[in-house]
Amino acid sequence: MKTTIASLNFPSCIMNASGPRCTTFEDLKALGLSSSGAIVTKSCTLEARGGNPEPRYKKVEDGSINSMGLPNLGYKKYVEFVPELKKYKKPLIVSVSGLQLADNLEIIKAFNKTDVDAIELNLSCPNIVGKAQVGYDFEQSEEVLREVKKICKKPLGTKLPPYFDFVHFEQMASLLNKHKVDFVTCINSIGNGLIIDPETEKPLIKPKGGFGGIGGKFVKPTALANVKKMHELLDKKIGIIGVGGIYSGVDIFEFILAGARAVQVGTIYQEEGVKCFDRLNREFENYCAKKGYSKIEDMCGKLKPL
Ligand code: DHB
């Protein structure tokens, strides 16, 4: 089912989340050839990074934990990939996660000169030792938004961390409204969870003593709540991309009811690869047909009161 966000047309409302399987040219090409509604890149930094020591990703029954540490090829490679990736006739979204404001400005200025369709500015990476998640610091978030908006010539979205308090939703939403971002993607993984293997008596992943971002089924209620609250608080022009714990077409329907115009998949895409997009598109279409819906607009934000 197609959708529009920030005046961009997506052939399907289901796309990959930045993170899994979107770092190399081969990964991105596979997304281009798949039924993903867009190609979203791994968050890029100024310089290439190898990331944190392994093991740094583990799946468990109800989701996943990761502390990748931003392994990526450095933004210049993604700039080089743009012309090839634009051949797939779907939006190309570059995720930008500079380690400081000046890096974000340099990276975004470089993408301004390309045919990238949109920038998803990551305000929520939990896995860099010594760097707090920007989205939890409202003063820093405002400075970043103000400076980035001055130079960004592409539709701009922000990837948000999960919020858990209504006051924090209001603070972030008012910044996003004030600085007129074009879309928001919520949520990133729930930062700094810990999963322990009782057999080995050790954490599942190596970096940061085992602390890492939690994704998958664990996070769906938090993700739905973030989409719903942002839908209530944001200007209607700001499109919402929902992400967190989507495994099925019914999950997608729930995110659209909460106010998402599109969704992203992380853990399930890591586990199933690009074939998940065929399955999810089919399941979502079938469920909507059964309910009598055929357009995103007819369902988006239409959660009924109990
Ligand atoms: C990484 C994890 C994130 O949740 C994110 O937003 C960016 C990067 C990582 O560890 O690579």
CSV table of N, CA and C in Angstrom, one decimal, residues 144-258:
chain,number,residue,atom,x,y,z
A,144,VAL,N,20.8,21.6,17.8
A,144,VAL,CA,21.1,20.7,16.6
A,144,VAL,C,20.0,21.0,15.5
A,145,LEU,N,18.7,21.1,15.9
A,145,LEU,CA,17.7,21.3,15.0
A,145,LEU,C,17.8,22.7,14.3
A,146,ARG,N,18.1,23.7,15.2
A,146,ARG,CA,18.2,25.1,14.7
A,146,ARG,C,19.3,25.1,13.6
A,147,GLU,N,20.5,24.6,13.9
A,147,GLU,CA,21.7,24.7,13.0
A,147,GLU,C,21.5,23.9,11.8
A,148,VAL,N,20.9,22.7,11.9
A,148,VAL,CA,20.7,21.8,10.8
A,148,VAL,C,19.7,22.4,9.8
A,149,LYS,N,18.6,22.9,10.4
A,149,LYS,CA,17.5,23.5,9.5
A,149,LYS,C,18.1,24.7,8.7
A,150,LYS,N,19.1,25.4,9.3
A,150,LYS,CA,19.7,26.5,8.5
A,150,LYS,C,20.3,26.1,7.2
A,151,ILE,N,20.9,24.9,7.2
A,151,ILE,CA,21.7,24.5,6.0
A,151,ILE,C,21.0,23.3,5.2
A,152,CYS,N,20.1,22.6,5.8
A,152,CYS,CA,19.6,21.4,5.1
A,152,CYS,C,18.6,21.8,4.0
A,153,LYS,N,18.9,21.3,2.8
A,153,LYS,CA,18.0,21.6,1.6
A,153,LYS,C,17.1,20.5,1.2
A,154,LYS,N,17.2,19.4,2.0
A,154,LYS,CA,16.4,18.2,1.7
A,154,LYS,C,15.3,18.1,2.8
A,155,PRO,N,14.2,17.3,2.5
A,155,PRO,CA,13.3,17.0,3.5
A,155,PRO,C,14.0,16.4,4.7
A,156,LEU,N,13.7,16.9,5.9
A,156,LEU,CA,14.5,16.5,7.1
A,156,LEU,C,13.6,15.8,8.1
A,157,GLY,N,14.0,14.6,8.5
A,157,GLY,CA,13.3,13.9,9.6
A,157,GLY,C,14.3,13.7,10.7
A,158,THR,N,13.7,13.4,11.9
A,158,THR,CA,14.6,13.1,13.0
A,158,THR,C,14.2,11.7,13.5
A,159,LYS,N,15.2,10.9,13.8
A,159,LYS,CA,15.0,9.6,14.4
A,159,LYS,C,15.1,9.8,15.9
A,160,LEU,N,14.0,9.5,16.6
A,160,LEU,CA,13.8,9.8,18.0
A,160,LEU,C,14.0,8.6,18.9
A,161,PRO,N,14.6,8.9,20.1
A,161,PRO,CA,14.6,7.8,21.1
A,161,PRO,C,13.2,7.6,21.7
A,162,PRO,N,12.9,6.5,22.3
A,162,PRO,CA,11.6,6.4,23.0
A,162,PRO,C,11.5,7.4,24.2
A,163,TYR,N,10.3,8.0,24.3
A,163,TYR,CA,10.0,8.8,25.5
A,163,TYR,C,9.1,8.0,26.4
A,164,PHE,N,9.1,8.3,27.7
A,164,PHE,CA,8.3,7.5,28.6
A,164,PHE,C,7.5,8.4,29.5
A,165,ASP,N,7.5,9.7,29.3
A,165,ASP,CA,6.9,10.7,30.2
A,165,ASP,C,6.2,11.7,29.3
A,166,PHE,N,4.9,12.1,29.6
A,166,PHE,CA,4.2,13.0,28.8
A,166,PHE,C,4.9,14.4,28.7
A,167,VAL,N,5.6,14.8,29.7
A,167,VAL,CA,6.2,16.1,29.7
A,167,VAL,C,7.4,16.0,28.6
A,168,HIS,N,8.0,14.9,28.5
A,168,HIS,CA,9.1,14.8,27.6
A,168,HIS,C,8.6,14.8,26.1
A,169,PHE,N,7.5,14.1,25.9
A,169,PHE,CA,6.8,14.1,24.6
A,169,PHE,C,6.5,15.5,24.2
A,170,GLU,N,6.0,16.3,25.1
A,170,GLU,CA,5.6,17.6,24.8
A,170,GLU,C,6.8,18.5,24.5
A,171,GLN,N,7.9,18.3,25.3
A,171,GLN,CA,9.1,19.1,25.0
A,171,GLN,C,9.6,18.8,23.7
A,172,MET,N,9.8,17.6,23.3
A,172,MET,CA,10.3,17.2,22.0
A,172,MET,C,9.4,17.7,20.9
A,173,ALA,N,8.1,17.4,21.0
A,173,ALA,CA,7.1,17.8,20.0
A,173,ALA,C,7.2,19.3,19.7
A,174,SER,N,7.3,20.1,20.8
A,174,SER,CA,7.2,21.5,20.5
A,174,SER,C,8.5,22.0,19.8
A,175,LEU,N,9.6,21.3,20.1
A,175,LEU,CA,10.9,21.7,19.3
A,175,LEU,C,10.7,21.3,17.8
A,176,LEU,N,10.1,20.1,17.6
A,176,LEU,CA,9.9,19.6,16.2
A,176,LEU,C,9.0,20.5,15.4
A,177,ASN,N,7.9,21.0,16.1
A,177,ASN,CA,6.9,21.9,15.5
A,177,ASN,C,7.6,23.2,15.2
A,178,LYS,N,8.3,23.7,16.2
A,178,LYS,CA,9.0,25.1,16.1
A,178,LYS,C,10.0,25.1,14.9
A,179,HIS,N,10.7,24.0,14.8
A,179,HIS,CA,11.8,24.0,13.8
A,179,HIS,C,11.3,23.4,12.5
A,180,LYS,N,10.0,23.0,12.4
A,180,LYS,CA,9.4,22.6,11.2
A,180,LYS,C,10.1,21.4,10.5
A,181,VAL,N,10.4,20.4,11.2
A,181,VAL,CA,10.9,19.2,10.6
A,181,VAL,C,9.8,18.6,9.7
A,182,ASP,N,10.2,17.8,8.7
A,182,ASP,CA,9.3,17.3,7.7
A,182,ASP,C,8.7,16.0,8.1
A,183,PHE,N,9.5,15.2,8.9
A,183,PHE,CA,8.9,13.9,9.4
A,183,PHE,C,9.7,13.5,10.6
A,184,VAL,N,9.1,12.6,11.4
A,184,VAL,CA,9.8,12.0,12.5
A,184,VAL,C,9.7,10.4,12.4
A,185,THR,N,10.7,9.8,12.8
A,185,THR,CA,10.8,8.3,12.9
A,185,THR,C,10.9,7.9,14.3
A,186,CYS,N,9.9,7.2,14.8
A,186,CYS,CA,9.9,6.8,16.2
A,186,CYS,C,9.4,5.4,16.3
A,187,ILE,N,10.2,4.6,17.0
A,187,ILE,CA,11.3,4.9,18.0
A,187,ILE,C,12.6,4.2,17.6
A,188,ASN,N,13.7,4.7,18.0
A,188,ASN,CA,14.9,3.9,18.0
A,188,ASN,C,14.8,2.8,19.1
A,189,SER,N,15.8,2.0,19.2
A,189,SER,CA,15.8,1.0,20.2
A,189,SER,C,15.7,1.6,21.6
A,190,ILE,N,15.2,0.8,22.5
A,190,ILE,CA,15.2,1.3,23.9
A,190,ILE,C,16.6,1.1,24.4
A,191,GLY,N,17.3,2.2,24.8
A,191,GLY,CA,18.7,2.2,25.0
A,191,GLY,C,19.1,1.5,26.3
A,192,ASN,N,20.3,0.9,26.2
A,192,ASN,CA,20.9,0.4,27.5
A,192,ASN,C,20.1,-0.6,28.3
A,193,GLY,N,19.5,-1.5,27.6
A,193,GLY,CA,18.9,-2.7,28.2
A,193,GLY,C,20.1,-3.7,28.5
A,194,LEU,N,19.7,-4.8,29.2
A,194,LEU,CA,20.7,-5.8,29.5
A,194,LEU,C,20.0,-7.2,29.4
A,195,ILE,N,20.6,-8.1,28.6
A,195,ILE,CA,20.0,-9.4,28.6
A,195,ILE,C,21.1,-10.4,29.0
A,196,ILE,N,20.7,-11.2,30.0
A,196,ILE,CA,21.7,-12.1,30.7
A,196,ILE,C,21.4,-13.6,30.3
A,197,ASP,N,22.4,-14.3,30.0
A,197,ASP,CA,22.3,-15.7,29.8
A,197,ASP,C,22.6,-16.5,31.1
A,198,PRO,N,21.5,-17.1,31.7
A,198,PRO,CA,21.7,-17.7,33.0
A,198,PRO,C,22.7,-18.9,33.0
A,199,GLU,N,22.8,-19.5,31.8
A,199,GLU,CA,23.7,-20.7,31.7
A,199,GLU,C,25.1,-20.3,31.9
A,200,THR,N,25.5,-19.3,31.1
A,200,THR,CA,26.9,-18.8,31.1
A,200,THR,C,27.1,-17.8,32.2
A,201,GLU,N,26.0,-17.3,32.8
A,201,GLU,CA,26.1,-16.2,33.8
A,201,GLU,C,26.8,-15.0,33.2
A,202,LYS,N,26.6,-14.7,31.9
A,202,LYS,CA,27.2,-13.6,31.3
A,202,LYS,C,26.2,-12.8,30.5
A,203,PRO,N,26.5,-11.5,30.2
A,203,PRO,CA,25.6,-10.8,29.2
A,203,PRO,C,25.7,-11.4,27.8
A,204,LEU,N,24.7,-11.1,27.0
A,204,LEU,CA,24.7,-11.7,25.6
A,204,LEU,C,25.7,-11.0,24.7
A,205,ILE,N,26.0,-9.7,24.9
A,205,ILE,CA,26.8,-9.0,24.0
A,205,ILE,C,28.0,-8.4,24.8
A,206,LYS,N,29.1,-8.1,24.0
A,206,LYS,CA,30.4,-7.7,24.7
A,206,LYS,C,30.5,-6.2,25.0
A,207,PRO,N,30.1,-5.3,24.1
A,207,PRO,CA,30.4,-3.9,24.4
A,207,PRO,C,29.7,-3.4,25.7
A,208,LYS,N,30.3,-2.4,26.3
A,208,LYS,CA,29.6,-1.7,27.4
A,208,LYS,C,29.2,-2.6,28.5
A,209,GLY,N,29.9,-3.7,28.7
A,209,GLY,CA,29.5,-4.6,29.8
A,209,GLY,C,28.2,-5.3,29.5
A,210,GLY,N,27.7,-5.3,28.3
A,210,GLY,CA,26.5,-6.0,27.9
A,210,GLY,C,25.3,-5.2,27.7
A,211,PHE,N,25.4,-3.9,28.0
A,211,PHE,CA,24.3,-2.9,27.8
A,211,PHE,C,24.1,-2.6,26.3
A,212,GLY,N,22.9,-2.6,25.8
A,212,GLY,CA,22.7,-2.3,24.4
A,212,GLY,C,21.2,-2.0,24.1
A,213,GLY,N,21.0,-1.6,22.9
A,213,GLY,CA,19.7,-1.1,22.5
A,213,GLY,C,18.8,-2.3,22.3
A,214,ILE,N,17.6,-2.3,22.8
A,214,ILE,CA,16.6,-3.4,22.8
A,214,ILE,C,15.6,-3.1,21.7
A,215,GLY,N,15.4,-4.1,20.8
A,215,GLY,CA,14.4,-4.0,19.7
A,215,GLY,C,13.5,-5.2,19.7
A,216,GLY,N,12.6,-5.2,18.8
A,216,GLY,CA,11.7,-6.4,18.6
A,216,GLY,C,10.5,-6.3,19.5
A,217,LYS,N,9.9,-7.5,19.8
A,217,LYS,CA,8.6,-7.6,20.5
A,217,LYS,C,8.6,-6.8,21.8
A,218,PHE,N,9.8,-6.8,22.5
A,218,PHE,CA,9.9,-6.1,23.8
A,218,PHE,C,9.4,-4.7,23.7
A,219,VAL,N,9.6,-4.0,22.5
A,219,VAL,CA,9.4,-2.6,22.5
A,219,VAL,C,8.1,-2.1,21.8
A,220,LYS,N,7.3,-3.0,21.3
A,220,LYS,CA,6.2,-2.6,20.5
A,220,LYS,C,5.2,-1.7,21.3
A,221,PRO,N,4.8,-2.0,22.5
A,221,PRO,CA,3.9,-1.1,23.2
A,221,PRO,C,4.5,0.3,23.4
A,222,THR,N,5.8,0.4,23.7
A,222,THR,CA,6.5,1.7,23.8
A,222,THR,C,6.5,2.4,22.5
A,223,ALA,N,6.7,1.7,21.4
A,223,ALA,CA,6.8,2.3,20.1
A,223,ALA,C,5.4,2.8,19.7
A,224,LEU,N,4.3,2.0,19.9
A,224,LEU,CA,3.0,2.5,19.6
A,224,LEU,C,2.6,3.7,20.4
A,225,ALA,N,3.0,3.8,21.7
A,225,ALA,CA,2.7,4.9,22.5
A,225,ALA,C,3.4,6.2,22.0
A,226,ASN,N,4.6,6.0,21.5
A,226,ASN,CA,5.4,7.2,21.0
A,226,ASN,C,4.8,7.7,19.7
A,227,VAL,N,4.3,6.8,18.8
A,227,VAL,CA,3.7,7.2,17.6
A,227,VAL,C,2.4,7.9,17.9
A,228,LYS,N,1.6,7.3,18.8
A,228,LYS,CA,0.3,7.9,19.2
A,228,LYS,C,0.5,9.3,19.8
A,229,LYS,N,1.4,9.4,20.7
A,229,LYS,CA,1.6,10.7,21.4
A,229,LYS,C,2.1,11.8,20.4
A,230,MET,N,3.1,11.4,19.6
A,230,MET,CA,3.6,12.3,18.6
A,230,MET,C,2.5,12.7,17.6
A,231,HIS,N,1.6,11.8,17.2
A,231,HIS,CA,0.5,12.1,16.3
A,231,HIS,C,-0.4,13.1,17.0
A,232,GLU,N,-0.6,13.0,18.3
A,232,GLU,CA,-1.5,14.0,19.0
A,232,GLU,C,-0.8,15.4,19.0
A,233,LEU,N,0.5,15.4,19.1
A,233,LEU,CA,1.2,16.7,19.5
A,233,LEU,C,1.8,17.4,18.3
A,234,LEU,N,2.1,16.6,17.2
A,234,LEU,CA,2.8,17.3,16.1
A,234,LEU,C,1.9,17.9,15.1
A,235,ASP,N,2.4,19.0,14.5
A,235,ASP,CA,1.6,19.6,13.4
A,235,ASP,C,1.3,18.5,12.3
A,236,LYS,N,0.1,18.6,11.8
A,236,LYS,CA,-0.4,17.5,10.9
A,236,LYS,C,0.5,17.4,9.6
A,237,LYS,N,1.2,18.5,9.3
A,237,LYS,CA,2.1,18.4,8.1
A,237,LYS,C,3.3,17.4,8.3
A,238,ILE,N,3.6,17.1,9.6
A,238,ILE,CA,4.8,16.3,9.9
A,238,ILE,C,4.4,14.8,9.9
A,239,GLY,N,5.0,14.1,8.9
A,239,GLY,CA,4.6,12.7,8.8
A,239,GLY,C,5.3,11.9,9.8
A,240,ILE,N,4.7,10.8,10.3
A,240,ILE,CA,5.3,9.9,11.3
A,240,ILE,C,5.6,8.5,10.7
A,241,ILE,N,6.8,8.1,10.8
A,241,ILE,CA,7.2,6.7,10.5
A,241,ILE,C,7.3,6.0,11.8
A,242,GLY,N,6.6,4.9,11.9
A,242,GLY,CA,6.5,4.1,13.1
A,242,GLY,C,7.5,2.9,13.0
A,243,VAL,N,8.2,2.6,14.1
A,243,VAL,CA,9.2,1.5,14.1
A,243,VAL,C,9.3,1.0,15.5
A,244,GLY,N,9.4,-0.3,15.6
A,244,GLY,CA,9.6,-0.9,16.9
A,244,GLY,C,8.7,-2.2,17.1
A,245,GLY,N,9.3,-3.3,16.9
A,245,GLY,CA,8.5,-4.6,17.2
A,245,GLY,C,7.5,-5.0,16.2
A,246,ILE,N,7.7,-4.6,14.9
A,246,ILE,CA,6.8,-5.0,13.9
A,246,ILE,C,7.3,-6.4,13.3
A,247,TYR,N,6.4,-7.4,13.5
A,247,TYR,CA,6.7,-8.8,12.9
A,247,TYR,C,5.7,-9.2,11.9
A,248,SER,N,4.5,-8.5,11.9
A,248,SER,CA,3.4,-9.0,11.0
A,248,SER,C,2.6,-7.8,10.5
A,249,GLY,N,1.8,-8.2,9.5
A,249,GLY,CA,0.9,-7.2,8.9
A,249,GLY,C,-0.1,-6.6,9.9
A,250,VAL,N,-0.5,-7.3,10.9
A,250,VAL,CA,-1.4,-6.8,11.9
A,250,VAL,C,-0.7,-5.8,12.7
A,251,ASP,N,0.6,-6.0,13.1
A,251,ASP,CA,1.4,-5.0,13.8
A,251,ASP,C,1.4,-3.7,13.0
A,252,ILE,N,1.6,-3.8,11.7
A,252,ILE,CA,1.6,-2.6,10.9
A,252,ILE,C,0.3,-1.8,11.0
A,253,PHE,N,-0.8,-2.6,10.9
A,253,PHE,CA,-2.1,-1.9,11.0
A,253,PHE,C,-2.2,-1.1,12.3
A,254,GLU,N,-1.7,-1.7,13.4
A,254,GLU,CA,-1.8,-1.0,14.7
A,254,GLU,C,-1.0,0.3,14.6
A,255,PHE,N,0.2,0.3,14.0
A,255,PHE,CA,1.0,1.5,13.9
A,255,PHE,C,0.3,2.6,13.1
A,256,ILE,N,-0.4,2.1,12.0
A,256,ILE,CA,-1.1,3.1,11.2
A,256,ILE,C,-2.3,3.7,12.0
A,257,LEU,N,-3.0,2.9,12.7
A,257,LEU,CA,-4.1,3.4,13.6
A,257,LEU,C,-3.6,4.4,14.6
A,258,ALA,N,-2.4,4.2,15.1
A,258,ALA,CA,-1.8,5.1,16.1
A,258,ALA,C,-1.3,6.4,15.5
